[in-house]
Short mmCIF file of C-alpha atoms in Angstrom, two decimals:
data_model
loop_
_atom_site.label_atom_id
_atom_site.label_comp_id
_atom_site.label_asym_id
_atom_site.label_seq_id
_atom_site.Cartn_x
_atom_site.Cartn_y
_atom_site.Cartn_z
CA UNK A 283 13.05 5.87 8.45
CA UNK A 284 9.17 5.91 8.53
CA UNK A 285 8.98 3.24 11.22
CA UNK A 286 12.01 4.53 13.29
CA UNK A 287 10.07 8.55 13.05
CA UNK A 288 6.54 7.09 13.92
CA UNK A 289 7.16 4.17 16.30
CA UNK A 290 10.61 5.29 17.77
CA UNK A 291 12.14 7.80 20.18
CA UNK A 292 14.85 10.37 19.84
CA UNK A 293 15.04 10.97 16.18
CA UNK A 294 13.47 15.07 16.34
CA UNK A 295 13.46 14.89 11.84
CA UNK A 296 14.19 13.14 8.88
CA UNK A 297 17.53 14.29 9.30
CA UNK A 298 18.33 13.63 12.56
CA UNK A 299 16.84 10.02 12.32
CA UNK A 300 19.04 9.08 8.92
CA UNK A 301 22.11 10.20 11.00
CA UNK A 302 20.66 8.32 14.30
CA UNK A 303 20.22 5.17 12.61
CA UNK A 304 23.89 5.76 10.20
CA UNK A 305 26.00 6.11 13.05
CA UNK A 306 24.11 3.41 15.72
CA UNK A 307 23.79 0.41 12.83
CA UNK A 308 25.55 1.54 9.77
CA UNK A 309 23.88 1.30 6.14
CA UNK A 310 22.83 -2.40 7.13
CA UNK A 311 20.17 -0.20 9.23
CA UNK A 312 18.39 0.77 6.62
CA UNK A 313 17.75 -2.52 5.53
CA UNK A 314 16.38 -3.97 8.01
CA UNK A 315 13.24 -5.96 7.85
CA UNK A 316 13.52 -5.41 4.32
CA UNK A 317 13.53 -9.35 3.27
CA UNK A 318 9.71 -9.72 4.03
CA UNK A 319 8.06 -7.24 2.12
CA UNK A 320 10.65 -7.69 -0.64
CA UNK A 321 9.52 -11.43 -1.01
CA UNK A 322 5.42 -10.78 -1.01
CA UNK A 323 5.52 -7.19 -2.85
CA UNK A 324 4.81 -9.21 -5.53
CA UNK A 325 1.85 -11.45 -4.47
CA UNK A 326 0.53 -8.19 -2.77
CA UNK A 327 0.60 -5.54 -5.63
CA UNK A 328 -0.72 -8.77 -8.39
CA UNK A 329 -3.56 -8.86 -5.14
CA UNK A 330 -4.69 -5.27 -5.00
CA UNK A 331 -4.25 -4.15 -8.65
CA UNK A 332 -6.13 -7.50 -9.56
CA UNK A 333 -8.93 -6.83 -7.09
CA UNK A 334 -9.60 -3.26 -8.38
CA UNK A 335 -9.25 -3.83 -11.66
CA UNK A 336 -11.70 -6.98 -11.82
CA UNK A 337 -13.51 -4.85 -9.70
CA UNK A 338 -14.27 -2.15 -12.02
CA UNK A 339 -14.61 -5.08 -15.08
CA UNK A 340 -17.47 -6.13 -13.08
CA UNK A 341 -19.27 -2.90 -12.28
CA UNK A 342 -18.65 -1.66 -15.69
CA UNK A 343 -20.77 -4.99 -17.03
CA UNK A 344 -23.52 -4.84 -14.35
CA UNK A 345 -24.29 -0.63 -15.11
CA UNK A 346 -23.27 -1.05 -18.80
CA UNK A 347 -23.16 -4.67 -19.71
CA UNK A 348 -19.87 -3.97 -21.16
CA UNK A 349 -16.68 -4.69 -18.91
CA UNK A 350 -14.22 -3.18 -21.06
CA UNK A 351 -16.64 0.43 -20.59
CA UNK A 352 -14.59 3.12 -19.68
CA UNK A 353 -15.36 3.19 -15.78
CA UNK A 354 -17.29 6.54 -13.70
CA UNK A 355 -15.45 8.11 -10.79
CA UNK A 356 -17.79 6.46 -8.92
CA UNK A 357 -16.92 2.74 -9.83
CA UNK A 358 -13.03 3.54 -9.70
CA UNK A 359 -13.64 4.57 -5.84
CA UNK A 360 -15.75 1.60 -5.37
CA UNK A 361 -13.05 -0.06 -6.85
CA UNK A 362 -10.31 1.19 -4.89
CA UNK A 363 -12.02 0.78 -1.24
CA UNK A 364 -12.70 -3.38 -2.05
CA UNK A 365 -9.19 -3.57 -3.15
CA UNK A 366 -8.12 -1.06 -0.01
CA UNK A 367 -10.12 -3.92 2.06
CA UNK A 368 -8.91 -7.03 0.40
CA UNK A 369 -5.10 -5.72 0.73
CA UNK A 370 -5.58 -5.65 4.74
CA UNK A 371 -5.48 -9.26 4.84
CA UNK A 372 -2.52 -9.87 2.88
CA UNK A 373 -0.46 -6.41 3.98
CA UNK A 374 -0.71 -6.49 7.86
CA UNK A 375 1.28 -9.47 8.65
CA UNK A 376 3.77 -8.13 6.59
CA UNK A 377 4.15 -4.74 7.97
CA UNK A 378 3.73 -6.35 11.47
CA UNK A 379 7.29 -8.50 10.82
CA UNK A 380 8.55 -5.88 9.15
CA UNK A 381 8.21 -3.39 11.89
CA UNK A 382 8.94 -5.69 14.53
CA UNK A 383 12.31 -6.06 12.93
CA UNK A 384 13.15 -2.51 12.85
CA UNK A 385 12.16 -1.47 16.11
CA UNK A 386 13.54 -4.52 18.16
CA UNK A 387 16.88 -2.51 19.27
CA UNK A 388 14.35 0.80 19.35
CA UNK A 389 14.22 2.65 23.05
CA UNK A 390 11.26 3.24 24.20
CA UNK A 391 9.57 5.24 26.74
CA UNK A 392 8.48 3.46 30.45
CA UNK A 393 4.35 3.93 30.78
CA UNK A 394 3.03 2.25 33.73
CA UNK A 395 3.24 -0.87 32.26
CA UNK A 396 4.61 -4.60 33.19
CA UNK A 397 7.73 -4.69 31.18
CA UNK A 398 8.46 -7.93 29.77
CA UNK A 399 11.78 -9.86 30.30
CA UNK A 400 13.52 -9.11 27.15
CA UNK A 401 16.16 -6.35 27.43
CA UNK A 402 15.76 -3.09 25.44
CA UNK A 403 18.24 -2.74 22.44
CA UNK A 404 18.89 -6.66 22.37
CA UNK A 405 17.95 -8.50 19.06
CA UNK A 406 14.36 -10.09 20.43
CA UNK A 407 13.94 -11.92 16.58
CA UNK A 408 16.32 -13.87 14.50
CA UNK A 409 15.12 -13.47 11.38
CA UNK A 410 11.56 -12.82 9.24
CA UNK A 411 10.18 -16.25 9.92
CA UNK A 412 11.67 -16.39 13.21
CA UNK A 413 9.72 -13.17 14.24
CA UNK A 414 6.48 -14.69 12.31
CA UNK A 415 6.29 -17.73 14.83
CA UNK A 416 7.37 -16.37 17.90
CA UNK A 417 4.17 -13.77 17.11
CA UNK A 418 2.21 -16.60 16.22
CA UNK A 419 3.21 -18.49 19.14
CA UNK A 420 2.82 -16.33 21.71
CA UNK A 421 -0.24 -14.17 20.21
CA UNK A 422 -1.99 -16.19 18.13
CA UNK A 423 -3.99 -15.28 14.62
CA UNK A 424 -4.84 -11.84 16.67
CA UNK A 425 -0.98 -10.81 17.53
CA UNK A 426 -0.46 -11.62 13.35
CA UNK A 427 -3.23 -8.90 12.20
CA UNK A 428 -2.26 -6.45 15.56
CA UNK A 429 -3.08 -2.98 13.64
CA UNK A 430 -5.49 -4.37 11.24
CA UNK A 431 -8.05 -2.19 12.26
CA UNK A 432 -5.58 1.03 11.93
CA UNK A 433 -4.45 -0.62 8.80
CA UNK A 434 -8.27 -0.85 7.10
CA UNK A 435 -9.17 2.79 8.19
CA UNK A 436 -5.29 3.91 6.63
CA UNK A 437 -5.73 1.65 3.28
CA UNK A 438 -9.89 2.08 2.38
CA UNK A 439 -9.48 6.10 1.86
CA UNK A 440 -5.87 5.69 1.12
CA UNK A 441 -6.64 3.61 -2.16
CA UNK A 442 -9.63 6.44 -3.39
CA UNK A 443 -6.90 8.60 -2.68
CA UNK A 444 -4.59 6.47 -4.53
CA UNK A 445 -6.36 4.90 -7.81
CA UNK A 446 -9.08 8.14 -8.35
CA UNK A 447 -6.22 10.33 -8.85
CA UNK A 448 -4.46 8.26 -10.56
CA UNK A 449 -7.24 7.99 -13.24
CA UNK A 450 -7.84 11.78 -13.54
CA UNK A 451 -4.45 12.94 -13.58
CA UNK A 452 -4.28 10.37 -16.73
CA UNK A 453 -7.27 11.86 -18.32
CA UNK A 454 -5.86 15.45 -18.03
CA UNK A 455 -2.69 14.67 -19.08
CA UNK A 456 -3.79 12.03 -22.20
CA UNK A 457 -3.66 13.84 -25.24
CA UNK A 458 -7.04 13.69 -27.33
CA UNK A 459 -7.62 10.95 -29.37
CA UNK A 460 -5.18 8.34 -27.16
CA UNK A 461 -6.78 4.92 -26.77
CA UNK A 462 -4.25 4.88 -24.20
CA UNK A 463 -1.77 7.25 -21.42
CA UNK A 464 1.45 7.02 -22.58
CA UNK A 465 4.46 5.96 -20.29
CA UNK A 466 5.37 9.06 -19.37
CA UNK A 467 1.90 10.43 -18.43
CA UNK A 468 1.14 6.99 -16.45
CA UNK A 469 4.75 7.47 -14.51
CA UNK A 470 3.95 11.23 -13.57
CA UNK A 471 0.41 10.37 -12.59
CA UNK A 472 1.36 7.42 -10.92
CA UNK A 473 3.87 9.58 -9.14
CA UNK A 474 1.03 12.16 -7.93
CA UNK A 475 -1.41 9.71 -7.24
CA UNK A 476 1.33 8.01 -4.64
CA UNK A 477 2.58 10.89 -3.14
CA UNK A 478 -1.13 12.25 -2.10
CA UNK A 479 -2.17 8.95 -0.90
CA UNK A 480 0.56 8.52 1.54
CA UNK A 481 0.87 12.08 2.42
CA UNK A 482 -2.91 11.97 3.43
CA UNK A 483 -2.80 8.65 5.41
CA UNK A 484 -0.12 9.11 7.38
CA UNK A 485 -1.87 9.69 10.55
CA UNK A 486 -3.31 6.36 10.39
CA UNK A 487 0.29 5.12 9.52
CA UNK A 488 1.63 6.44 11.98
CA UNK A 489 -1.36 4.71 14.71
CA UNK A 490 -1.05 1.38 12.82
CA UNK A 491 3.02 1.50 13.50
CA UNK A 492 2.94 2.15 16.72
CA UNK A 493 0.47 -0.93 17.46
CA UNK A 494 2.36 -2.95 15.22
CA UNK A 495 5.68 -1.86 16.79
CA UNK A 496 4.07 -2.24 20.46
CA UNK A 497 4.81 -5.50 22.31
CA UNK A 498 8.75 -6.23 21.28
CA UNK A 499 9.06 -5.10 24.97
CA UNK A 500 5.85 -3.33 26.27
CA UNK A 501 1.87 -3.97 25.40
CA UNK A 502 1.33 -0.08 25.74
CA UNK A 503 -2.11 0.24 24.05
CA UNK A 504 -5.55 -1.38 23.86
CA UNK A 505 -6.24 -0.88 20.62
CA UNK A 506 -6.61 1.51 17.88
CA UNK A 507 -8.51 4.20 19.66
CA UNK A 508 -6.53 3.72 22.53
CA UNK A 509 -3.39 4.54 20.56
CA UNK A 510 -4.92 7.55 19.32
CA UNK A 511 -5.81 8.83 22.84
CA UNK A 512 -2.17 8.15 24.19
CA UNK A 513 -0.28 9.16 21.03
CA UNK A 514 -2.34 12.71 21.12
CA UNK A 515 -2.39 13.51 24.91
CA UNK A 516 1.54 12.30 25.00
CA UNK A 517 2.66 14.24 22.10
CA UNK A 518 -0.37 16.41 20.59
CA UNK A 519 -1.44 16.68 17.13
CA UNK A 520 1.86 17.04 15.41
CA UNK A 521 2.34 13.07 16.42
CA UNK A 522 0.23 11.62 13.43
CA UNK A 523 2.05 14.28 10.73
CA UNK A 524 5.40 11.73 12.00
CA UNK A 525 7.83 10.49 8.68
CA UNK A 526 4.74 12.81 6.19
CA UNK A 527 7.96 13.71 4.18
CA UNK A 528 9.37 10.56 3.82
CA UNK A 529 6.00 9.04 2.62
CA UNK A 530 5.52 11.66 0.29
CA UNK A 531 9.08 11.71 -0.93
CA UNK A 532 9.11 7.79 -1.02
CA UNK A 533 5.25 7.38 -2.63
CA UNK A 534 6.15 9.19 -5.37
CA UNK A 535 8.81 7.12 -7.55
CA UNK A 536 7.34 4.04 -6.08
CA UNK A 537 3.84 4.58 -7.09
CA UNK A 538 5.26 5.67 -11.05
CA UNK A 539 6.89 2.63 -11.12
CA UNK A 540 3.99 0.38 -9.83
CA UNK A 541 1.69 1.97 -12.59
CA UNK A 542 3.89 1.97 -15.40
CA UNK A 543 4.33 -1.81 -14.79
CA UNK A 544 0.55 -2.31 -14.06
CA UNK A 545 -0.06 -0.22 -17.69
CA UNK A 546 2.48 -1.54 -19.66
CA UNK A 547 1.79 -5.38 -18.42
CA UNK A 548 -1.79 -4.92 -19.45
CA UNK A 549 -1.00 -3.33 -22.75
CA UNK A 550 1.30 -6.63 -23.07
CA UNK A 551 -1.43 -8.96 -22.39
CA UNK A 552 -3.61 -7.25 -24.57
CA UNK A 553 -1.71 -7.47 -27.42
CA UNK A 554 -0.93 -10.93 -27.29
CA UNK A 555 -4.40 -11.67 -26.85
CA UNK A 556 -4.96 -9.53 -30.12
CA UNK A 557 -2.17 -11.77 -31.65
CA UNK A 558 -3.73 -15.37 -30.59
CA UNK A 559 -7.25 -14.42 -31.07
CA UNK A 560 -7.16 -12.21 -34.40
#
């Protein structure tokens, strides 16, 4: 639904677009592209949650000469923008295969623009790999990591926004004395934390799908301030607010469960390491 209300035409809400996409593809539309993401979420959250917290090991021994020192504000957002930076590399040829699976059978609107061959609403990819090589082919390294720029100025903020939270809605809710948040403060902080950082970078979401999504049929932009331009004197401001709701909604019980696993892994480790190394 985010892809189809940021990249797409015709769908006027949240609504609107669930019914669009019901009655045009059935629930398999809902799905699609889904095989991708579901196959690196893995690699990709072990990558960024990795990064920061190694990250913030590593400041918190170089100011303190302690790693395991509880970290400042200020080391948590460093943190968070070198993992926000590291995740670009691993995250935008996944969204870019994901997106170019959903909006293959998309409409789109006629610019004054060489239209390629393919037709409009005809399957263009087989298949995740299939899409990956005939982007490869045809674009090289640079088709791959299309909206990386978009992508880097959505993710750098969007992790502060994401792991600083995060960290003081634990402190607030922690009772006193707690080495550690419980499960049930890390889930509803993890839940805040998720649904501000996607509600806040959705414009950039909304520039980095359209890039990602443009050149199934048309090559409508230049680049990430050219996207910008067109997308605001096409459709005015209101354009990068596209599918807020749905990242809100959807950052919310995604983000609980990504830090509750993240915590409760680490309190694992810990206590095996405890257990080997008494």
């Amino acid at each position: 639904l985010q892809t189809r209300l940021q990249a797409g035409q015709g769908y006027g809400n949240t609504l609107n677009c669930v019914l669009t996409v019901y009655r045009n593809e059935s629930v398999a539309g809902f799905f699609k592209g889904m095989s991708f993401p579901l196959a690196s979420i893995a690699v990709y959250s072990s990558v960024v949650f990795g990064v920061f917290s190694n990250t913030q090991r590593l400041l918190s021994q170089l100011r303190h000469g302690d790693p395991s020192h509880t970290p400042a504000l200020t080391d948590v957002a460093l943190a968070s923008m070198v993992a926000g930076f590291v995740s670009v590399g691993i995250g935008t040829p996944v969204d870019l295969v994901k997106i170019r699976l959903q909006m293959q059978t998309q409409p789109y609107i006629e610019a004054n623009i060489k239209v390629k061959p393919t037709v409009p609403g005809f399957r263009v990819y087989r298949g995740p790999i299939h899409c990956f090589r005939t982007v490869l082919q045809k674009e090289g390294i640079a088709g791959i990591y299309r909206g990386a720029g978009a992508m880097l100025l959505r993710d750098v903020p969007g992790y502060c926004l994401y792991f600083i939270p995060y960290t003081v809605f634990c402190g607030w809710i922690t009772p006193d004395g707690c080495i550690s948040p419980n499960p049930s403060s890390v889930w509803l902080a993890g839940g805040v934390a998720g649904a501000i950082s996607w509600g806040t970078a959705t414009p950039m979401d909304v520039v980095k799908s359209r890039l990602q999504a443009d050149g199934v049929y048309l090559n409508k932009y230049k680049g990430t301030l050219d996207c910008i331009l067109q997308s605001y004197q096409n459709e005015g401001l209101k354009v990068f607010f596209r599918g807020i709701t749905v990242n809100a909604v959807r950052g919310f019980p995604t983000s609980s469960a990504m830090f509750l696993g993240y915590e409760l892994s680490l309190k694992a480790m810990k206590r095996d390491q405890t257990e080997t190394n008494p």
